[in-house]
mmCIF file of C-alpha atoms in Angstrom:
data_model
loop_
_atom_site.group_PDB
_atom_site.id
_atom_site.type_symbol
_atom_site.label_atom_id
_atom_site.label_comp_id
_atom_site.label_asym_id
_atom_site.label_seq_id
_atom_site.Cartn_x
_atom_site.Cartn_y
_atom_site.Cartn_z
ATOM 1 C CA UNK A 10 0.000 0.000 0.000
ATOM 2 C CA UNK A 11 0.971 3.232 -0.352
ATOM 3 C CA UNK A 12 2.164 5.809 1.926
ATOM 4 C CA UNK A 13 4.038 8.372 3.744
ATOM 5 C CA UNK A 14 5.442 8.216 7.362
ATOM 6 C CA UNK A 15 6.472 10.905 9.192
ATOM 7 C CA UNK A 16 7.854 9.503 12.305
ATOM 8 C CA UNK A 17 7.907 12.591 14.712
ATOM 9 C CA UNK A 18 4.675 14.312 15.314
ATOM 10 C CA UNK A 19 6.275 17.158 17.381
ATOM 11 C CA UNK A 20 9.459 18.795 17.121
ATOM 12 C CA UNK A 21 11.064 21.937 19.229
ATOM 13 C CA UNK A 22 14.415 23.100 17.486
ATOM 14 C CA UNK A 23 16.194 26.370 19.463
ATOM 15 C CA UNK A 24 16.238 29.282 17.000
ATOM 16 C CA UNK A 25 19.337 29.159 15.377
ATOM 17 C CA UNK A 26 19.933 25.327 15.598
ATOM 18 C CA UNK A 27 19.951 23.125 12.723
ATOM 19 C CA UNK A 28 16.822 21.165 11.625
ATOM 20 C CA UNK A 29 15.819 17.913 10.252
ATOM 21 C CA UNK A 30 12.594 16.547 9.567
ATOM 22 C CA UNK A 31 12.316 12.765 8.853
ATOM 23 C CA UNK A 32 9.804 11.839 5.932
ATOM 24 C CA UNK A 33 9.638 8.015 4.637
ATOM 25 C CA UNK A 34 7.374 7.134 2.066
ATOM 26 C CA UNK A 35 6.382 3.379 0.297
ATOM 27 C CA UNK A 36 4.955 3.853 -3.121
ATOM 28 C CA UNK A 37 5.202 1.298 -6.025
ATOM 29 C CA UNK A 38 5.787 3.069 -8.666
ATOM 30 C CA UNK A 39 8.651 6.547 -9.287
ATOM 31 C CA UNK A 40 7.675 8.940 -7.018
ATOM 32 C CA UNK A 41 7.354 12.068 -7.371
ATOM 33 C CA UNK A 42 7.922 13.647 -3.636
ATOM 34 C CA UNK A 43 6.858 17.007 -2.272
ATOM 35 C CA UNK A 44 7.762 19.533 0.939
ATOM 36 C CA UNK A 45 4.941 21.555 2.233
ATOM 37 C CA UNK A 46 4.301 23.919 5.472
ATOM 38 C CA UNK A 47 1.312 25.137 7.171
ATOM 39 C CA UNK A 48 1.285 28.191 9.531
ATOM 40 C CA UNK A 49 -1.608 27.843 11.862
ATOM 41 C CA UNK A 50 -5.269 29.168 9.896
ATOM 42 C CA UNK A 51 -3.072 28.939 6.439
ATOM 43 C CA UNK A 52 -3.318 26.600 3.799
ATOM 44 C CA UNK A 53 -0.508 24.651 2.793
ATOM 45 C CA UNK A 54 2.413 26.441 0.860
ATOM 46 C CA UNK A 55 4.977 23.854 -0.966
ATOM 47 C CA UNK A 56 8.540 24.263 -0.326
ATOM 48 C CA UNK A 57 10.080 22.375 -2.326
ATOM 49 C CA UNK A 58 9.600 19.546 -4.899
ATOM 50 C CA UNK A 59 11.428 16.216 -5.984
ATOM 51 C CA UNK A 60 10.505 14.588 -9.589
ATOM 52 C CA UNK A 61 14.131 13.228 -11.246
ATOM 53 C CA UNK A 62 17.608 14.316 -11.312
ATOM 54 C CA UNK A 63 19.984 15.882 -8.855
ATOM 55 C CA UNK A 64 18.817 14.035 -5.323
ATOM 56 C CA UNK A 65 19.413 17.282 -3.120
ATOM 57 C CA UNK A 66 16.703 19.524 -4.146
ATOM 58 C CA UNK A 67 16.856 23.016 -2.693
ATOM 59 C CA UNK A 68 13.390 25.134 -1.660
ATOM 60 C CA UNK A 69 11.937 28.550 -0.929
ATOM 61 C CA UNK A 70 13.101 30.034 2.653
ATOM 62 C CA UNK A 71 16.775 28.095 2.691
ATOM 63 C CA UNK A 72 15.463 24.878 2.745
ATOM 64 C CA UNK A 73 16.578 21.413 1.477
ATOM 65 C CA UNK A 74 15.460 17.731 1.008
ATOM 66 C CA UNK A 75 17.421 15.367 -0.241
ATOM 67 C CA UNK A 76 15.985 11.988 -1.841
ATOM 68 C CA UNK A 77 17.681 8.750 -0.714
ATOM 69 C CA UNK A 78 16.064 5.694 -2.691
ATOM 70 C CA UNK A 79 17.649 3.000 -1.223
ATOM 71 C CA UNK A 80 16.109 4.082 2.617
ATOM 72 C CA UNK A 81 12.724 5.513 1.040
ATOM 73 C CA UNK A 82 13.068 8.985 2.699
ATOM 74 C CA UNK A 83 12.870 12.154 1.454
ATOM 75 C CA UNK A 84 14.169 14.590 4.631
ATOM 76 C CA UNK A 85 13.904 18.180 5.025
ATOM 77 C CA UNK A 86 16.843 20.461 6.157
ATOM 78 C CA UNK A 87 17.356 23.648 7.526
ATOM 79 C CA UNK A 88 20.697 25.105 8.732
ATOM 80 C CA UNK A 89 19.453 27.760 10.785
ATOM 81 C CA UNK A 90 15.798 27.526 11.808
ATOM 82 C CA UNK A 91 14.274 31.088 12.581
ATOM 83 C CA UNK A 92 11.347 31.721 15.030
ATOM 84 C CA UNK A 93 9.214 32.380 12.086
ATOM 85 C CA UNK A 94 9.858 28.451 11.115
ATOM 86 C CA UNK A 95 7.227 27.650 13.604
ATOM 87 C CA UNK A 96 4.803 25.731 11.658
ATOM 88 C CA UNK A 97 3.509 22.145 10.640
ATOM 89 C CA UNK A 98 5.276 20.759 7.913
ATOM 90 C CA UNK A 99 3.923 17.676 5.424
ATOM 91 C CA UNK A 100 5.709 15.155 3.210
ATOM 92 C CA UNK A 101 3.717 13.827 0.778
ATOM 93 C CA UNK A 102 3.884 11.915 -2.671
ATOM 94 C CA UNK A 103 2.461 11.398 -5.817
ATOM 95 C CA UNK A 104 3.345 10.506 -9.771
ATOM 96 C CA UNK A 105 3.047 11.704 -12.825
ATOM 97 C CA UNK A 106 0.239 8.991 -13.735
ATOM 98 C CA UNK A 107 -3.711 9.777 -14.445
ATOM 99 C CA UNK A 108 -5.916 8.930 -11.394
ATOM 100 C CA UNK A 109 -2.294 9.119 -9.041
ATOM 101 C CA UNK A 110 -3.538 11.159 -6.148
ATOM 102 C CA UNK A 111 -1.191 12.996 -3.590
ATOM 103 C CA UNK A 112 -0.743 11.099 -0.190
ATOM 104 C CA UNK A 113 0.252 13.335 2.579
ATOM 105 C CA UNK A 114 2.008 12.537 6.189
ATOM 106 C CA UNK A 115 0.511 13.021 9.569
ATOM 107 C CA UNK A 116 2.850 16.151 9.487
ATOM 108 C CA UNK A 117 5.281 17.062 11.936
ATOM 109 C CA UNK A 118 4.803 20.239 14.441
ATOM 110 C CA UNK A 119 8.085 22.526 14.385
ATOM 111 C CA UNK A 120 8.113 24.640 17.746
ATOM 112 C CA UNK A 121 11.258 26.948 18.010
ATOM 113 C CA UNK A 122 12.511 28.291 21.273
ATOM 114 C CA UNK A 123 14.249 31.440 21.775
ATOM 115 C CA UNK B 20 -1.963 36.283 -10.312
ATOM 116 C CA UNK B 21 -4.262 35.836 -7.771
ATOM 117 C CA UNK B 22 -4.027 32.448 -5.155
ATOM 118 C CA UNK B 23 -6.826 29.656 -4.753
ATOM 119 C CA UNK B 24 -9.868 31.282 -3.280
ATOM 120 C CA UNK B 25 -12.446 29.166 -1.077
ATOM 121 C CA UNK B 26 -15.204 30.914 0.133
ATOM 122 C CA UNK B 27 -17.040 30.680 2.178
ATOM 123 C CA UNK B 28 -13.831 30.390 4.984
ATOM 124 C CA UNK B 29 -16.071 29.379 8.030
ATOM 125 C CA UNK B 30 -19.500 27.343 8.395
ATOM 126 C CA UNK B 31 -21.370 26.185 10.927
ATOM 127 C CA UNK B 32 -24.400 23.296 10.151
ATOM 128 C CA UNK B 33 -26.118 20.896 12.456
ATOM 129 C CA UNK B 34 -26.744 17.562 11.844
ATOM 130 C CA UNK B 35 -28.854 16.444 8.225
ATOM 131 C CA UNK B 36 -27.769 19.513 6.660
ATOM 132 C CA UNK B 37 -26.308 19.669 3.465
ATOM 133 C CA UNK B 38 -23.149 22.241 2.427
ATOM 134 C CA UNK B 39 -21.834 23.560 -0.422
ATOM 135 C CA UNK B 40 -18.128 24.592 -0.229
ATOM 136 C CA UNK B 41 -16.992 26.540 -3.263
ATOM 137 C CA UNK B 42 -13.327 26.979 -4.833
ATOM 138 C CA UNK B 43 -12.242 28.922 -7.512
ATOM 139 C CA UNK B 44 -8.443 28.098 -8.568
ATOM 140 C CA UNK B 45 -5.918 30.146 -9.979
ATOM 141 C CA UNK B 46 -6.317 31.259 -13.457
ATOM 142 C CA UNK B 47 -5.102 28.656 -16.259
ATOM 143 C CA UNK B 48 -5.347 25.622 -13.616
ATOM 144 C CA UNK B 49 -7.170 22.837 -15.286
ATOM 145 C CA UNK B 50 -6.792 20.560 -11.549
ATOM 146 C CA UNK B 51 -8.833 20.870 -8.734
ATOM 147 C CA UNK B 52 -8.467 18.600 -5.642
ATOM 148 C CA UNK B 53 -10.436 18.578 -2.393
ATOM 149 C CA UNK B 54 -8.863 17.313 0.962
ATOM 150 C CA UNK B 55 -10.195 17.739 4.612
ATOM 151 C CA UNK B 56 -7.881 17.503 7.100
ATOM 152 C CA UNK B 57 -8.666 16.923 10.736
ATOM 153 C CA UNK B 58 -6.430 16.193 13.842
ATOM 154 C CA UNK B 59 -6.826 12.946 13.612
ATOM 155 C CA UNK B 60 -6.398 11.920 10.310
ATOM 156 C CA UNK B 61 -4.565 14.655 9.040
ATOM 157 C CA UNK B 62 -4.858 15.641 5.358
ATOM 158 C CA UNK B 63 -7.344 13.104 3.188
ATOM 159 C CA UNK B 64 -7.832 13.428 -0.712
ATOM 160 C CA UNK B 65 -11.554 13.285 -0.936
ATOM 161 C CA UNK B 66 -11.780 13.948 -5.091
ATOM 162 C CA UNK B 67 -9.625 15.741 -8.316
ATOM 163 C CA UNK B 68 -11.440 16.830 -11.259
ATOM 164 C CA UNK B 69 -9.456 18.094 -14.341
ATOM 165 C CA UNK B 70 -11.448 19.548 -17.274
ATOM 166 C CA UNK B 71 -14.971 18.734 -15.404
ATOM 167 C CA UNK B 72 -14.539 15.685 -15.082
ATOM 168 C CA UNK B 73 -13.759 13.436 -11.568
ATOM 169 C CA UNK B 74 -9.695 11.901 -12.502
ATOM 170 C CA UNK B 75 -9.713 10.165 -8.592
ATOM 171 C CA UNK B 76 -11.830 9.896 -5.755
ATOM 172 C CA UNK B 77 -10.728 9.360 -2.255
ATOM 173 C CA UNK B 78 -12.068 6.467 0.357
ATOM 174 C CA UNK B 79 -15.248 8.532 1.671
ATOM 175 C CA UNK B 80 -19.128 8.223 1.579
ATOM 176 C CA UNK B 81 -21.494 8.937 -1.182
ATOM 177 C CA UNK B 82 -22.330 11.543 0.462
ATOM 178 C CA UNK B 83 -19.351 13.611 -0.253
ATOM 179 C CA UNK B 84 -19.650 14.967 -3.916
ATOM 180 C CA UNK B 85 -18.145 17.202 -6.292
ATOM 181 C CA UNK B 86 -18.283 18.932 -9.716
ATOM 182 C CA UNK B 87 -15.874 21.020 -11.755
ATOM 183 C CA UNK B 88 -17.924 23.813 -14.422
ATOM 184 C CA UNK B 89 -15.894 24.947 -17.727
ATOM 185 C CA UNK B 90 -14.073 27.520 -16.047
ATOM 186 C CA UNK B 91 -12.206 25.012 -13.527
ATOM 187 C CA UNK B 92 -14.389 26.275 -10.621
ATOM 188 C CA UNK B 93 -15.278 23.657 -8.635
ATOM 189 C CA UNK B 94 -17.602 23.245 -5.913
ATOM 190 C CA UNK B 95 -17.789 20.373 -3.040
ATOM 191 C CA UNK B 96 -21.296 18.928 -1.472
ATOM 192 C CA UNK B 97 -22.053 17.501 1.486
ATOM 193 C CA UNK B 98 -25.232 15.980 2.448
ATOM 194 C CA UNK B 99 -27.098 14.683 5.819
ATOM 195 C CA UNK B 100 -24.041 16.151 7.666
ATOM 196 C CA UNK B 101 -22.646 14.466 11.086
ATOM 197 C CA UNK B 102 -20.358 15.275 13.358
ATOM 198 C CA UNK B 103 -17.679 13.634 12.314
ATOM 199 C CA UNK B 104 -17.823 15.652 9.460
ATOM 200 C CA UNK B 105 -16.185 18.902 10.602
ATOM 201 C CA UNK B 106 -13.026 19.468 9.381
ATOM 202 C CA UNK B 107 -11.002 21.834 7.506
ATOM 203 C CA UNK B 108 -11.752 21.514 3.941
ATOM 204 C CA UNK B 109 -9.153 22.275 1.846
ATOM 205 C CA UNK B 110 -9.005 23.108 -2.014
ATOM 206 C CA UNK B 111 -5.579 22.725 -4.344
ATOM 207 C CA UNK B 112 -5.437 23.527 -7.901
ATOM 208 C CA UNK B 113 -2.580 22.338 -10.450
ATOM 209 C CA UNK B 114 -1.904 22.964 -14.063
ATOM 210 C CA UNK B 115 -2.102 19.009 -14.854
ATOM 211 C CA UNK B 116 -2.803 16.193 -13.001
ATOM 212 C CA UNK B 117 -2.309 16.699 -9.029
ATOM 213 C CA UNK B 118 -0.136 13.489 -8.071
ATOM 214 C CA UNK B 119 2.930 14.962 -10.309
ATOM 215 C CA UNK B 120 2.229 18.659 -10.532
ATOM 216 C CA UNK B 121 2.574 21.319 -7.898
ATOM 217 C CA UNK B 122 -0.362 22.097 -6.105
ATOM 218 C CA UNK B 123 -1.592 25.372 -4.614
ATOM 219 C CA UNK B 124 -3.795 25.677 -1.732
ATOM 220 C CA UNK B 125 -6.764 28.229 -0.954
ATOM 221 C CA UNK B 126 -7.000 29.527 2.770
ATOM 222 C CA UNK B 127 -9.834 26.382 3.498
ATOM 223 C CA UNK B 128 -13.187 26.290 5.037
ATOM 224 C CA UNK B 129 -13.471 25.284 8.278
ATOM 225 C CA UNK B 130 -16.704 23.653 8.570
ATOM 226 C CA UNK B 131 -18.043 22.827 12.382
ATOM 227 C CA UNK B 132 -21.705 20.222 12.477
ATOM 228 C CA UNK B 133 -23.057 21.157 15.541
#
């Protein structure tokens, strides 16, 4: 079956500390593997994107992800994480096939202390 | 260009009612997709309709519909509401199919069945 783990629901990172959000996903066919974050009352903005190619993918606000296919996971990176950070962030995962639909994590809750 | 726009953002029904939830996607998007997403079960595809017509349909009741009109606005039913069905409702819209394509999110309704 398919789907998407994320293994920690909460998270609190000290503002300035590095970050790194665990995503692991079982899908059959190439996936195609996306980043997004939701600030509390906001829909959900994507941050980056995976489809082919170069396996670290960079994203809007200085974060990363980098695919690893041989452990299934697809983990977001921040070097610096800034109060504004604070948010709930999903993995999810798709492919470019008709009738394919998106399958989202549980998310993970980032809290960031001063 | 202007974002995904769901109106209306907040609802409240009781019990039997039926709701309408409208979403009109950005301009040139041919994708619309409908999740709710609740504490517990986080973010579920309920439908996607490209060009008016239903591409994939998510694991919930009849009672959940959808349709998609020429100009890619698409509109969500729900009918002989319970409580188990408040939730935010969420709306994406792509330029092709959602599982490969980036989606963009509107705001959401939050629907609460008292």
């Amino acid at each position: 079956a398919q789907s998407v783990t994320q293994p920690d629901i909460h998270i609190t990172v000290s503002e300035g500390a590095s970050l790194e959000l665990r995503c692991n996903y079982s899908y059959g066919a190439t996936p195609y593997l996306f980043w997004y974050v939701q600030s509390p009352g906001q829909g959900l903005q994507l941050l980056l994107k995976y489809f082919s190619g170069d396996t670290l993918v960079q994203g809007i606000k200085g974060f990363e992800a980098e695919f690893k296919r041989s452990q299934s996971s697809f983990n977001l990176r921040k070097p610096s994480v800034h109060w504004s950070d604070a948010a709930e962030y999903f993995c999810a995962v798709g492919a470019q096939q008709a009738g394919t639909a998106l399958i989202f994590g549980k998310g993970t809750t980032l809290s960031v202390s001063s | 260009k202007a974002g995904v726009t769901q109106t209306p953002r907040y609802l409240i029904k009781t019990r039997g009612q039926q709701v309408t939830l409208s979403c009109s996607p950005i301009s040139g998007h041919r994708s619309v997709s409908w999740y709710q997403q609740t504490p517990g079960q986080g973010l579920q595809f309920l439908f996607e309709y490209f060009s008016e017509t239903q591409r994939n349909k998510g694991n919930f009741p009849g009672r959940f519909s959808g349709r998609q009109f020429s100009n890619s606005r698409s509109e969500m039913n729900v009918s002989t509401l319970e409580l188990g069905d408040s939730a935010l409702y969420l709306c994406a819209s792509s330029l092709g199919l959602a599982g490969g394509n980036e989606q963009f999110f509107g705001p959401g309704t939050r629907l609460t069945v008292l």
